[in-house]
């Protein structure tokens, strides 16, 4: 029986339409690429969960999946008065109850915390974007299967404004950063497990560049660049490095190291989730 996954896209339709206008890849497609690489025979369905008219799977239907994958989102997870947010948290709680393994990045990491009783707030340091230059495994992270094989210090692609400020009971902190303290976590809650990263293993430098270019206005407004042209120039440099990763001068200029350029290292958490959490439960 092939593995079967539900990819939960946390973006509402208006945001997805803006992705198309801005030449940005849809996050569920990026996760499908990872499945093509690490579980090529797997089947996947996409749930656009922020569209409140879309029905949610029942508990029994959830149990038909071998894993639930959460993408990023441009929503704010503590805005629980909004149905498009509240229903996502409740659905993650149902997945915990159903015992279906969950994985997520960015918004998905915040979901892992909040659905199990943790807390997320706006980061007083502002946006973390581009990539985090120094993420470090904790003692727990050096022993946990999610981060097995990961270098003790590495880089990760980022684009977020909020951060986890309180871990839930049953959570292990696996990696920390300077701008954002909680960079990777594993949560055991009720009948299930949820492994997650604040950084994006599903992105590469090319897709990161496309997203940065699309957020040019925000990056200028928030003071990271003087002009949108400067943002676009930086994005083109990231694309150039993606196309020629052996360009040592460009590596030094951008501050990018091998942990961001090597697919195997960058995507390791997702591969580990499949190997250590999903496949054992499916056999």
XYZ file of N, CA and C in Angstrom:
849
model
N 0.849 -1.190 0.000
C 0.000 0.000 0.000
C 0.894 1.253 0.000
N 0.676 2.173 -0.942
C 1.507 3.388 -0.949
C 1.197 4.279 0.240
N 2.198 5.038 0.661
C 1.974 6.023 1.709
C 1.020 7.101 1.205
N 0.169 7.565 2.101
C -0.844 8.554 1.742
C -0.729 9.750 2.684
N -0.597 10.944 2.106
C -0.377 12.156 2.902
C -1.443 13.208 2.607
N -1.760 13.960 3.644
C -2.597 15.147 3.499
C -1.705 16.363 3.707
N -1.578 17.195 2.670
C -0.805 18.437 2.768
C -1.779 19.566 3.075
N -1.595 20.203 4.213
C -2.495 21.263 4.658
C -1.873 22.612 4.305
N -2.459 23.273 3.318
C -1.991 24.589 2.891
C -2.700 25.639 3.744
N -1.925 26.392 4.537
C -2.500 27.333 5.480
C -2.850 28.700 4.920
N -2.625 28.923 3.624
C -2.889 30.236 3.026
C -4.330 30.343 2.526
N -5.003 31.470 2.753
C -6.324 31.683 2.148
C -6.212 31.937 0.643
N -7.344 31.881 -0.046
C -7.349 31.983 -1.509
C -6.741 33.285 -1.997
N -7.044 34.395 -1.326
C -6.501 35.684 -1.767
C -4.981 35.665 -1.775
N -4.388 35.038 -0.790
C -2.932 34.952 -0.724
C -2.387 34.016 -1.795
N -3.089 32.921 -2.040
C -2.647 32.002 -3.089
C -2.724 32.660 -4.460
N -3.757 33.456 -4.678
C -3.857 34.194 -5.941
C -2.708 35.180 -6.083
N -2.319 35.779 -4.967
C -1.196 36.717 -5.001
C 0.111 35.992 -5.308
N 0.250 34.750 -4.851
C 1.417 33.949 -5.217
C 1.523 33.831 -6.733
N 0.399 33.556 -7.371
C 0.407 33.418 -8.834
C 0.812 34.721 -9.510
N 0.286 35.834 -9.031
C 0.620 37.130 -9.619
C 2.078 37.500 -9.375
N 2.645 37.012 -8.276
C 3.997 37.404 -7.871
C 5.068 36.393 -8.271
N 4.686 35.346 -9.002
C 5.636 34.317 -9.441
C 6.309 33.642 -8.249
N 5.495 33.223 -7.296
C 5.985 32.505 -6.123
C 5.385 31.104 -6.147
N 6.203 30.112 -5.848
C 5.721 28.726 -5.837
C 4.743 28.510 -4.692
N 3.736 27.688 -4.934
C 2.795 27.340 -3.873
C 3.457 26.340 -2.927
N 3.299 26.531 -1.626
C 4.029 25.689 -0.677
C 3.652 24.213 -0.738
N 2.408 23.909 -1.088
C 2.062 22.480 -1.188
C 2.809 21.815 -2.341
N 3.093 22.592 -3.392
C 3.882 22.031 -4.496
C 5.317 21.755 -4.065
N 5.861 22.605 -3.205
C 7.218 22.368 -2.714
C 7.278 21.091 -1.880
N 6.251 20.852 -1.096
C 6.231 19.605 -0.326
C 5.992 18.393 -1.219
N 5.246 18.575 -2.273
C 5.083 17.463 -3.216
C 6.411 17.110 -3.880
N 7.249 18.117 -4.107
C 8.587 17.840 -4.646
C 9.394 16.985 -3.669
N 9.275 17.302 -2.378
C 9.992 16.501 -1.389
C 9.457 15.071 -1.356
N 8.155 14.927 -1.452
C 7.596 13.578 -1.490
C 8.061 12.833 -2.738
N 8.134 13.529 -3.865
C 8.629 12.887 -5.093
C 10.042 12.361 -4.901
N 10.814 13.085 -4.100
C 12.210 12.689 -3.897
C 12.356 11.583 -2.861
N 11.645 11.697 -1.747
C 11.878 10.798 -0.618
C 10.821 9.705 -0.455
N 9.695 9.847 -1.123
C 8.645 8.820 -1.088
C 7.946 8.824 -2.447
N 8.661 8.433 -3.503
C 8.165 8.630 -4.874
C 6.868 7.898 -5.198
N 6.527 6.872 -4.452
C 5.282 6.146 -4.717
C 4.116 6.659 -3.876
N 4.353 7.689 -3.101
C 3.321 8.182 -2.189
C 2.205 8.904 -2.935
N 1.044 8.915 -2.320
C -0.094 9.689 -2.804
C -0.293 10.877 -1.872
N -0.735 11.999 -2.423
C -0.968 13.172 -1.579
C -2.207 13.923 -2.048
N -2.892 14.482 -1.080
C -4.019 15.368 -1.330
C -3.750 16.687 -0.624
N -4.298 17.761 -1.166
C -4.089 19.092 -0.596
C -5.405 19.593 -0.016
N -5.333 20.083 1.206
C -6.483 20.705 1.856
C -6.199 22.192 2.016
N -7.016 23.024 1.382
C -6.896 24.477 1.534
C -7.735 24.868 2.756
N -7.132 24.732 3.899
C -7.861 24.761 5.156
C -8.324 26.153 5.548
N -7.670 27.201 5.045
C -8.080 28.567 5.389
C -9.328 29.009 4.635
N -9.724 28.242 3.627
C -10.986 28.513 2.929
C -12.086 27.862 3.745
N -12.814 28.659 4.510
C -13.707 28.110 5.540
C -14.860 27.313 4.954
N -15.126 27.476 3.661
C -16.197 26.696 3.033
C -15.773 25.258 2.739
N -14.465 24.984 2.816
C -13.985 23.628 2.553
C -14.211 22.748 3.773
N -14.902 21.621 3.617
C -15.124 20.735 4.771
C -13.819 20.091 5.226
N -13.743 19.823 6.517
C -12.571 19.164 7.090
C -12.815 17.661 7.154
N -11.765 16.876 6.963
C -11.923 15.425 7.094
C -12.382 15.035 8.493
N -13.169 13.980 8.559
C -13.584 13.450 9.851
C -12.410 12.739 10.511
N -12.599 12.351 11.758
C -11.550 11.639 12.483
C -11.217 10.323 11.777
N -12.228 9.614 11.323
C -11.989 8.360 10.614
C -11.269 8.601 9.291
N -11.645 9.658 8.580
C -10.973 9.976 7.322
C -9.513 10.366 7.573
N -9.271 11.064 8.680
C -7.902 11.440 9.027
C -7.032 10.202 9.231
N -7.597 9.188 9.840
C -6.825 7.982 10.139
C -6.429 7.212 8.888
N -7.011 7.569 7.749
C -6.619 6.929 6.485
C -5.269 7.437 5.977
N -4.792 8.545 6.541
C -3.528 9.124 6.099
C -2.389 8.613 6.967
N -1.222 8.474 6.329
C -0.020 8.084 7.071
C 0.702 9.297 7.649
N 0.366 10.489 7.180
C 0.990 11.694 7.701
C 0.252 12.934 7.240
N 0.326 13.967 8.072
C -0.232 15.288 7.750
C 0.936 16.268 7.686
N 1.020 17.016 6.597
C 2.112 17.961 6.364
C 1.536 19.378 6.340
N 2.061 20.239 7.190
C 1.608 21.628 7.277
C 2.591 22.558 6.569
N 2.068 23.378 5.661
C 2.894 24.386 4.991
C 3.001 25.632 5.867
N 3.681 26.639 5.347
C 3.667 27.947 5.972
C 2.328 28.633 5.742
N 2.204 29.843 6.244
C 0.991 30.640 6.054
C 1.320 32.093 6.356
N 0.500 32.991 5.812
C 0.649 34.414 6.133
C -0.358 34.860 7.181
N -1.002 33.908 7.836
C -1.952 34.232 8.889
C -1.237 34.395 10.235
N -1.983 34.827 11.233
C -1.446 35.045 12.567
C -2.116 34.059 13.510
N -1.339 33.169 14.088
C -1.913 32.008 14.760
C -2.612 32.354 16.073
N -2.309 33.496 16.674
C -2.998 33.878 17.897
C -4.248 34.715 17.608
N -4.603 34.873 16.346
C -5.876 35.508 15.977
C -6.966 34.442 15.931
N -7.206 33.849 17.067
C -8.128 32.718 17.115
C -9.595 33.137 16.988
N -9.862 34.445 16.984
C -11.215 34.914 16.718
C -11.581 34.770 15.240
N -10.582 34.523 14.393
C -10.834 34.329 12.972
C -11.031 32.844 12.698
N -12.150 32.503 12.051
C -12.452 31.097 11.799
C -11.369 30.426 10.962
N -10.783 31.165 9.999
C -9.771 30.574 9.128
C -8.507 30.187 9.890
N -8.331 30.743 11.086
C -7.215 30.361 11.956
C -7.657 29.294 12.949
N -8.785 29.536 13.621
C -9.245 28.630 14.674
C -9.470 27.217 14.151
N -9.994 27.100 12.934
C -10.283 25.757 12.404
C -8.984 24.991 12.117
N -7.902 25.711 11.827
C -6.629 25.040 11.589
C -6.084 24.442 12.888
N -6.161 25.209 13.961
C -5.692 24.715 15.250
C -6.509 23.507 15.679
N -7.801 23.587 15.519
C -8.660 22.472 15.901
C -8.364 21.236 15.058
N -8.064 21.440 13.782
C -7.769 20.292 12.923
C -6.464 19.614 13.340
N -5.460 20.402 13.708
C -4.213 19.807 14.201
C -4.467 19.018 15.472
N -5.326 19.525 16.335
C -5.669 18.789 17.551
C -6.363 17.471 17.213
N -7.193 17.482 16.181
C -7.838 16.242 15.755
C -6.802 15.241 15.243
N -5.783 15.742 14.537
C -4.733 14.852 14.045
C -3.953 14.243 15.205
N -3.697 15.043 16.250
C -3.087 14.486 17.464
C -3.967 13.368 18.028
N -5.268 13.648 18.110
C -6.200 12.666 18.672
C -6.236 11.396 17.827
N -6.171 11.578 16.493
C -6.218 10.431 15.587
C -4.914 9.642 15.586
N -3.850 10.221 16.129
C -2.567 9.538 16.155
C -1.827 9.566 14.838
N -2.160 10.524 13.964
C -1.505 10.633 12.658
C -0.263 11.513 12.800
N 0.906 11.058 12.377
C 2.112 11.884 12.477
C 1.963 13.188 11.687
N 2.433 14.282 12.283
C 2.383 15.586 11.624
C 3.796 16.142 11.457
N 3.956 16.899 10.371
C 5.209 17.625 10.121
C 4.833 19.010 9.630
N 5.613 20.005 10.015
C 5.328 21.348 9.529
C 6.541 22.239 9.587
N 6.486 23.314 8.800
C 7.546 24.321 8.806
C 6.923 25.697 8.954
N 7.642 26.597 9.623
C 7.243 27.986 9.811
C 5.915 28.040 10.576
N 4.827 28.408 9.904
C 3.489 28.334 10.492
C 3.247 26.948 11.076
N 3.764 25.941 10.399
C 3.596 24.574 10.861
C 4.260 24.324 12.199
N 5.403 24.957 12.455
C 6.054 24.829 13.762
C 5.225 25.513 14.839
N 4.707 26.679 14.526
C 3.859 27.389 15.472
C 2.585 26.600 15.751
N 2.071 25.921 14.722
C 0.895 25.074 14.903
C 1.190 23.932 15.861
N 2.381 23.323 15.736
C 2.753 22.228 16.628
C 2.700 22.678 18.080
N 3.171 23.886 18.341
C 3.179 24.404 19.707
C 1.775 24.749 20.184
N 1.048 25.534 19.414
C -0.245 26.054 19.863
C -1.287 24.947 19.994
N -1.321 24.018 19.047
C -2.329 22.962 19.094
C -2.162 22.071 20.316
N -0.952 21.999 20.851
C -0.693 21.159 22.019
C -0.679 21.962 23.324
N -0.977 23.266 23.241
C -1.075 24.067 24.452
C 0.023 25.079 24.673
N 0.905 25.276 23.681
C 1.965 26.271 23.791
C 1.499 27.659 23.382
N 2.456 28.563 23.212
C 2.117 29.968 22.956
C 3.012 30.555 21.878
N 2.416 31.402 21.038
C 3.125 32.125 19.982
C 2.779 33.601 20.110
N 3.774 34.458 19.899
C 3.572 35.903 19.948
C 4.366 36.563 18.825
N 4.092 37.845 18.598
C 4.899 38.622 17.658
C 6.319 38.716 18.189
N 7.284 38.543 17.296
C 8.681 38.634 17.701
C 9.062 40.112 17.844
N 9.486 40.561 19.023
C 9.857 41.971 19.186
C 11.059 42.377 18.333
N 11.810 41.403 17.842
C 12.947 41.707 16.969
C 12.500 41.938 15.529
N 11.225 41.718 15.245
C 10.733 41.914 13.888
C 10.880 40.669 13.030
N 10.831 40.882 11.733
C 10.842 39.790 10.778
C 12.200 39.088 10.721
N 12.147 37.768 10.659
C 13.315 36.982 10.287
C 13.092 36.540 8.843
N 14.031 36.873 7.981
C 13.794 36.650 6.553
C 15.095 36.178 5.895
N 14.957 35.643 4.696
C 16.134 35.174 3.966
C 16.602 33.843 4.531
N 17.561 33.922 5.435
C 17.985 32.709 6.124
C 18.607 33.072 7.458
N 18.464 32.152 8.398
C 19.119 32.300 9.688
C 20.551 31.808 9.538
N 21.546 32.633 9.834
C 22.935 32.246 9.576
C 23.518 31.277 10.592
N 22.861 31.137 11.765
C 23.465 30.326 12.830
C 22.346 29.678 13.643
N 21.988 28.457 13.283
C 21.049 27.650 14.060
C 21.857 26.538 14.715
N 21.590 26.296 15.976
C 22.402 25.336 16.726
C 21.515 24.267 17.355
N 21.909 23.014 17.202
C 21.193 21.929 17.849
C 21.375 22.013 19.360
N 20.292 21.729 20.076
C 20.383 21.596 21.527
C 20.922 20.200 21.870
N 21.127 19.953 23.152
C 21.532 18.611 23.569
C 20.477 17.588 23.151
N 19.195 17.946 23.296
C 18.123 17.044 22.869
C 18.143 16.851 21.360
N 18.443 17.935 20.625
C 18.483 17.856 19.172
C 19.595 16.969 18.649
N 20.685 16.901 19.388
C 21.802 16.044 18.969
C 21.476 14.563 19.132
N 20.393 14.272 19.866
C 20.002 12.888 20.108
C 18.689 12.510 19.426
N 17.935 13.480 18.937
C 16.580 13.207 18.441
C 16.596 12.757 16.989
N 15.743 11.809 16.599
C 15.738 11.339 15.207
C 15.326 12.395 14.183
N 14.574 13.432 14.568
C 14.222 14.474 13.598
C 15.469 15.129 13.028
N 16.454 15.368 13.861
C 17.660 16.089 13.445
C 18.879 15.170 13.372
N 18.641 13.867 13.305
C 19.747 12.913 13.186
C 20.532 13.177 11.903
N 21.850 13.314 12.031
C 22.703 13.576 10.880
C 22.874 15.039 10.545
N 22.161 15.923 11.232
C 22.274 17.364 10.988
C 23.574 17.878 11.623
N 24.295 18.772 10.954
C 25.471 19.373 11.600
C 25.054 20.099 12.884
N 25.933 20.206 13.856
C 25.565 20.862 15.114
C 25.216 22.333 14.950
N 25.778 22.972 13.917
C 25.445 24.358 13.579
C 25.156 24.402 12.083
N 24.069 25.066 11.708
C 23.665 25.084 10.304
C 22.842 26.326 10.009
N 22.499 26.501 8.741
C 21.673 27.625 8.314
C 20.301 27.118 7.876
N 19.287 28.001 7.930
C 17.944 27.611 7.528
C 17.196 28.771 6.900
N 16.407 28.472 5.891
C 15.634 29.500 5.183
C 14.445 29.929 6.039
N 14.230 31.245 6.130
C 13.225 31.799 7.045
C 12.411 32.908 6.364
N 11.151 33.056 6.828
C 10.337 34.212 6.479
C 9.144 34.231 7.432
N 9.301 34.965 8.557
C 8.212 34.983 9.541
C 8.358 36.187 10.459
N 7.242 36.538 11.093
C 7.172 37.662 12.024
C 6.931 37.222 13.463
N 6.333 36.050 13.650
C 5.984 35.560 14.974
C 6.971 34.487 15.429
N 6.945 34.176 16.717
C 7.825 33.138 17.236
C 7.159 32.422 18.397
N 7.596 31.203 18.635
C 7.087 30.413 19.752
C 7.718 30.939 21.036
N 6.881 31.296 21.999
C 7.396 31.833 23.262
C 7.195 30.879 24.426
N 6.358 29.873 24.240
C 6.119 28.898 25.307
C 5.884 27.536 24.688
N 6.730 26.585 25.030
C 6.569 25.229 24.536
C 5.472 24.514 25.321
N 4.715 23.648 24.667
C 3.703 22.885 25.396
C 4.332 21.750 26.187
N 3.575 21.193 27.098
C 4.013 19.972 27.771
C 4.202 18.888 26.711
N 5.227 18.087 26.891
C 5.486 17.022 25.928
C 6.309 17.449 24.737
N 6.878 18.659 24.782
C 7.682 19.156 23.666
C 9.164 19.106 24.009
N 9.972 18.784 23.014
C 11.425 18.868 23.118
C 11.917 19.983 22.204
N 12.734 20.862 22.737
C 13.372 21.909 21.943
C 14.623 21.318 21.307
N 14.675 21.299 19.975
C 15.744 20.590 19.264
C 16.785 21.505 18.634
N 16.403 22.748 18.317
C 17.358 23.682 17.711
C 16.964 25.102 18.075
N 17.979 25.949 18.257
C 17.733 27.340 18.640
C 18.497 28.283 17.709
N 18.046 29.536 17.669
C 18.702 30.550 16.864
C 18.801 31.849 17.631
N 19.527 32.802 17.057
C 19.739 34.085 17.717
C 18.504 34.983 17.592
N 17.916 35.042 16.401
C 16.740 35.898 16.186
C 15.481 35.224 16.726
N 15.372 33.934 16.497
C 14.217 33.149 16.923
C 14.716 31.986 17.752
N 14.291 31.945 19.008
C 14.849 30.938 19.915
C 14.447 29.523 19.513
N 13.154 29.304 19.264
C 12.675 27.957 18.939
C 12.751 27.766 17.424
N 13.714 26.977 16.982
C 13.899 26.738 15.551
C 13.481 25.321 15.133
N 13.453 24.393 16.061
C 12.959 23.043 15.762
C 12.438 22.435 17.048
N 11.357 21.669 16.929
C 10.760 21.053 18.099
C 10.066 19.757 17.717
N 9.908 18.909 18.705
C 9.138 17.672 18.554
C 8.139 17.637 19.695
N 6.873 17.389 19.350
C 5.799 17.429 20.341
C 5.115 16.071 20.413
N 5.048 15.525 21.605
C 4.238 14.335 21.883
C 2.993 14.811 22.625
N 1.813 14.528 22.055
C 0.573 15.049 22.638
C -0.558 14.083 22.336
N -1.332 13.781 23.349
C -2.425 12.829 23.223
C -1.929 11.545 22.548
N -2.465 11.217 21.373
C -2.087 9.959 20.721
C -1.048 10.134 19.620
N -0.583 11.356 19.410
C 0.230 11.611 18.223
C 1.533 12.331 18.496
N 2.296 12.480 17.416
C 3.575 13.192 17.450
C 3.610 14.178 16.289
N 4.216 15.319 16.537
C 4.305 16.391 15.537
C 5.738 16.906 15.581
N 6.478 16.728 14.482
C 7.845 17.223 14.368
C 7.843 18.430 13.440
N 8.595 19.477 13.808
C 8.469 20.714 13.050
C 9.717 21.571 13.137
N 9.868 22.436 12.130
C 10.967 23.401 12.078
C 10.408 24.787 11.787
N 10.982 25.802 12.435
C 10.595 27.176 12.091
C 11.153 27.543 10.720
N 12.295 27.001 10.380
C 12.890 27.221 9.061
C 12.238 26.287 8.036
N 12.544 26.527 6.768
C 11.859 25.866 5.654
C 12.764 24.838 4.952
N 12.672 23.563 5.295
C 13.444 22.570 4.536
C 12.931 22.361 3.118
N 11.707 22.782 2.859
C 11.113 22.578 1.528
C 11.561 23.637 0.519
N 12.168 24.719 0.991
C 12.649 25.782 0.104
C 14.104 25.538 -0.274
N 14.481 25.971 -1.475
C 15.892 26.104 -1.843
C 16.158 27.587 -2.101
N 17.378 27.923 -2.474
C 17.708 29.340 -2.674
C 16.882 29.978 -3.786
N 16.560 29.201 -4.811
C 15.771 29.752 -5.919
C 14.377 30.148 -5.435
N 13.724 29.247 -4.731
C 12.377 29.546 -4.238
C 12.417 30.621 -3.158
N 13.473 30.627 -2.369
C 13.651 31.681 -1.380
C 13.769 33.042 -2.056
N 14.518 33.095 -3.149
C 14.692 34.348 -3.889
C 13.363 34.844 -4.445
N 12.568 33.929 -4.959
C 11.253 34.319 -5.498
C 10.362 34.909 -4.409
N 10.389 34.304 -3.230
C 9.579 34.813 -2.126
C 10.090 36.162 -1.645
N 11.402 36.319 -1.550
C 11.977 37.597 -1.126
C 11.585 38.701 -2.105
N 11.662 38.429 -3.399
C 11.285 39.428 -4.400
C 9.822 39.820 -4.251
N 8.975 38.849 -3.956
C 7.549 39.132 -3.789
C 7.271 39.964 -2.540
N 8.151 39.864 -1.538
C 7.978 40.625 -0.293
C 8.824 41.896 -0.289
N 9.217 42.357 -1.466
C 10.115 43.515 -1.557
C 9.548 44.734 -0.846
N 8.263 45.005 -1.058
C 7.649 46.175 -0.436
C 7.739 46.122 1.081
N 7.428 44.960 1.647
C 7.480 44.803 3.106
C 8.900 44.939 3.626
N 9.872 44.384 2.906
C 11.260 44.438 3.363
C 11.804 45.861 3.340
N 11.355 46.667 2.381
C 11.734 48.085 2.364
C 11.043 48.826 3.503
N 9.755 48.597 3.654
C 8.984 49.279 4.699
C 9.539 48.983 6.085
N 10.031 47.761 6.277
C 10.540 47.362 7.589
C 12.003 47.735 7.783
N 12.612 48.394 6.792
C 13.936 48.959 6.960
C 15.110 48.076 6.599
N 14.864 46.941 5.951
C 15.961 46.050 5.589
C 16.684 46.506 4.311
N 15.973 47.240 3.456
C 16.538 47.767 2.217
C 16.039 49.195 2.027
N 16.798 49.970 1.253
C 16.363 51.331 0.960
C 15.337 51.363 -0.156
N 15.520 50.528 -1.171
C 14.641 50.550 -2.342
C 14.296 49.118 -2.735
N 13.143 48.979 -3.398
C 12.737 47.657 -3.863
C 13.722 47.101 -4.881
N 14.368 47.992 -5.643
C 15.377 47.530 -6.606
C 16.519 46.804 -5.898
N 16.832 47.242 -4.677
C 17.897 46.587 -3.917
C 17.478 45.172 -3.504
N 16.206 45.023 -3.160
C 15.691 43.696 -2.812
C 15.794 42.770 -4.022
N 15.378 43.261 -5.168
C 15.381 42.439 -6.374
C 16.805 42.072 -6.773
N 17.742 42.987 -6.562
C 19.138 42.682 -6.872
C 19.664 41.569 -5.954
N 19.303 41.647 -4.688
C 19.710 40.605 -3.736
C 19.093 39.258 -4.130
N 17.829 39.270 -4.514
C 17.163 38.037 -4.923
C 17.845 37.424 -6.142
N 18.279 38.258 -7.064
C 18.975 37.743 -8.250
C 20.316 37.118 -7.875
N 20.971 37.672 -6.870
C 22.232 37.073 -6.414
C 21.988 35.687 -5.806
N 20.895 35.541 -5.068
C 20.556 34.225 -4.524
C 20.298 33.230 -5.650
N 19.593 33.671 -6.678
C 19.331 32.790 -7.824
C 20.640 32.403 -8.522
N 21.540 33.372 -8.632
C 22.825 33.095 -9.276
C 23.615 32.059 -8.487
N 23.562 32.144 -7.167
C 24.281 31.164 -6.351
C 23.613 29.791 -6.451
N 22.297 29.772 -6.526
C 21.599 28.491 -6.718
C 22.065 27.823 -8.009
N 22.221 28.621 -9.053
C 22.618 28.072 -10.348
C 24.094 27.709 -10.396
N 24.910 28.381 -9.581
C 26.343 28.101 -9.550
C 26.803 28.038 -8.097
N 26.475 26.949 -7.391
C 26.780 26.870 -5.957
C 28.267 26.827 -5.636
N 29.111 26.635 -6.634
C 30.554 26.616 -6.396
C 31.197 27.992 -6.517
N 30.390 29.026 -6.713
C 30.901 30.391 -6.778
C 31.284 30.842 -5.367
N 32.547 30.664 -5.018
C 32.996 30.933 -3.656
C 32.894 32.409 -3.289
N 33.144 33.288 -4.247
C 33.056 34.721 -3.968
C 31.626 35.109 -3.614
N 30.657 34.554 -4.340
C 29.259 34.868 -4.063
C 28.804 34.228 -2.754
N 29.315 33.060 -2.476
C 29.022 32.438 -1.177
C 29.449 33.356 -0.036
N 30.685 33.872 -0.151
C 31.194 34.741 0.912
C 30.386 36.026 0.989
N 30.049 36.596 -0.135
C 29.292 37.854 -0.144
C 27.938 37.702 0.527
N 27.262 36.587 0.232
C 25.921 36.366 0.767
C 25.936 35.703 2.143
N 27.085 35.160 2.537
C 27.176 34.489 3.828
C 26.524 33.126 3.866
N 26.432 32.474 2.718
C 25.763 31.182 2.598
C 26.788 30.056 2.711
N 26.456 29.021 3.483
C 27.373 27.895 3.588
C 26.737 26.624 3.010
N 27.469 25.530 3.110
C 27.066 24.273 2.474
C 25.756 23.731 3.034
N 25.450 24.027 4.293
C 24.231 23.481 4.893
C 22.970 24.045 4.254
N 23.108 25.191 3.591
C 21.956 25.768 2.888
C 21.916 25.331 1.427
N 23.061 24.970 0.877
C 23.151 24.631 -0.541
C 22.971 23.144 -0.814
N 23.308 22.320 0.142
C 23.241 20.871 -0.039
C 21.813 20.391 0.240
N 21.141 19.867 -0.780
C 19.753 19.418 -0.617
C 19.621 18.405 0.505
N 20.560 17.473 0.579
C 20.451 16.402 1.564
C 20.471 16.969 2.983
N 21.347 17.932 3.232
C 21.426 18.523 4.569
C 20.193 19.382 4.841
N 19.832 20.207 3.870
C 18.731 21.149 4.069
C 17.387 20.445 4.252
N 17.207 19.321 3.595
C 15.922 18.615 3.617
C 15.899 17.457 4.615
N 16.938 17.349 5.418
C 17.123 16.163 6.242
C 15.985 15.943 7.231
N 15.450 17.007 7.798
C 14.390 16.847 8.795
C 13.157 16.173 8.183
N 12.810 16.565 6.980
C 11.643 15.940 6.340
C 11.919 14.471 6.057
N 13.106 14.178 5.537
C 13.468 12.787 5.265
C 13.477 11.968 6.550
N 13.968 12.556 7.639
C 13.989 11.851 8.917
C 12.580 11.597 9.448
N 11.691 12.550 9.262
C 10.294 12.357 9.682
C 9.687 11.160 8.968
N 9.910 11.071 7.664
C 9.403 9.926 6.913
C 10.003 8.625 7.425
N 11.304 8.630 7.623
C 12.013 7.400 7.958
C 11.725 6.921 9.376
N 11.668 7.855 10.319
C 11.610 7.469 11.727
C 10.222 7.543 12.344
N 9.292 8.295 11.729
C 7.972 8.450 12.334
C 6.870 7.889 11.443
N 6.949 8.154 10.141
C 5.860 7.751 9.255
C 5.969 6.270 8.853
N 7.098 5.883 8.305
C 7.217 4.519 7.765
C 7.075 3.431 8.837
N 7.639 3.607 10.034
C 7.434 2.558 11.048
C 5.962 2.351 11.405
N 5.178 3.434 11.418
C 3.757 3.306 11.740
C 2.935 2.757 10.605
N 3.471 2.829 9.384
C 2.726 2.355 8.213
C 2.957 0.890 7.928
N 4.005 0.327 8.520
C 4.352 -1.059 8.226
C 3.518 -2.046 9.039
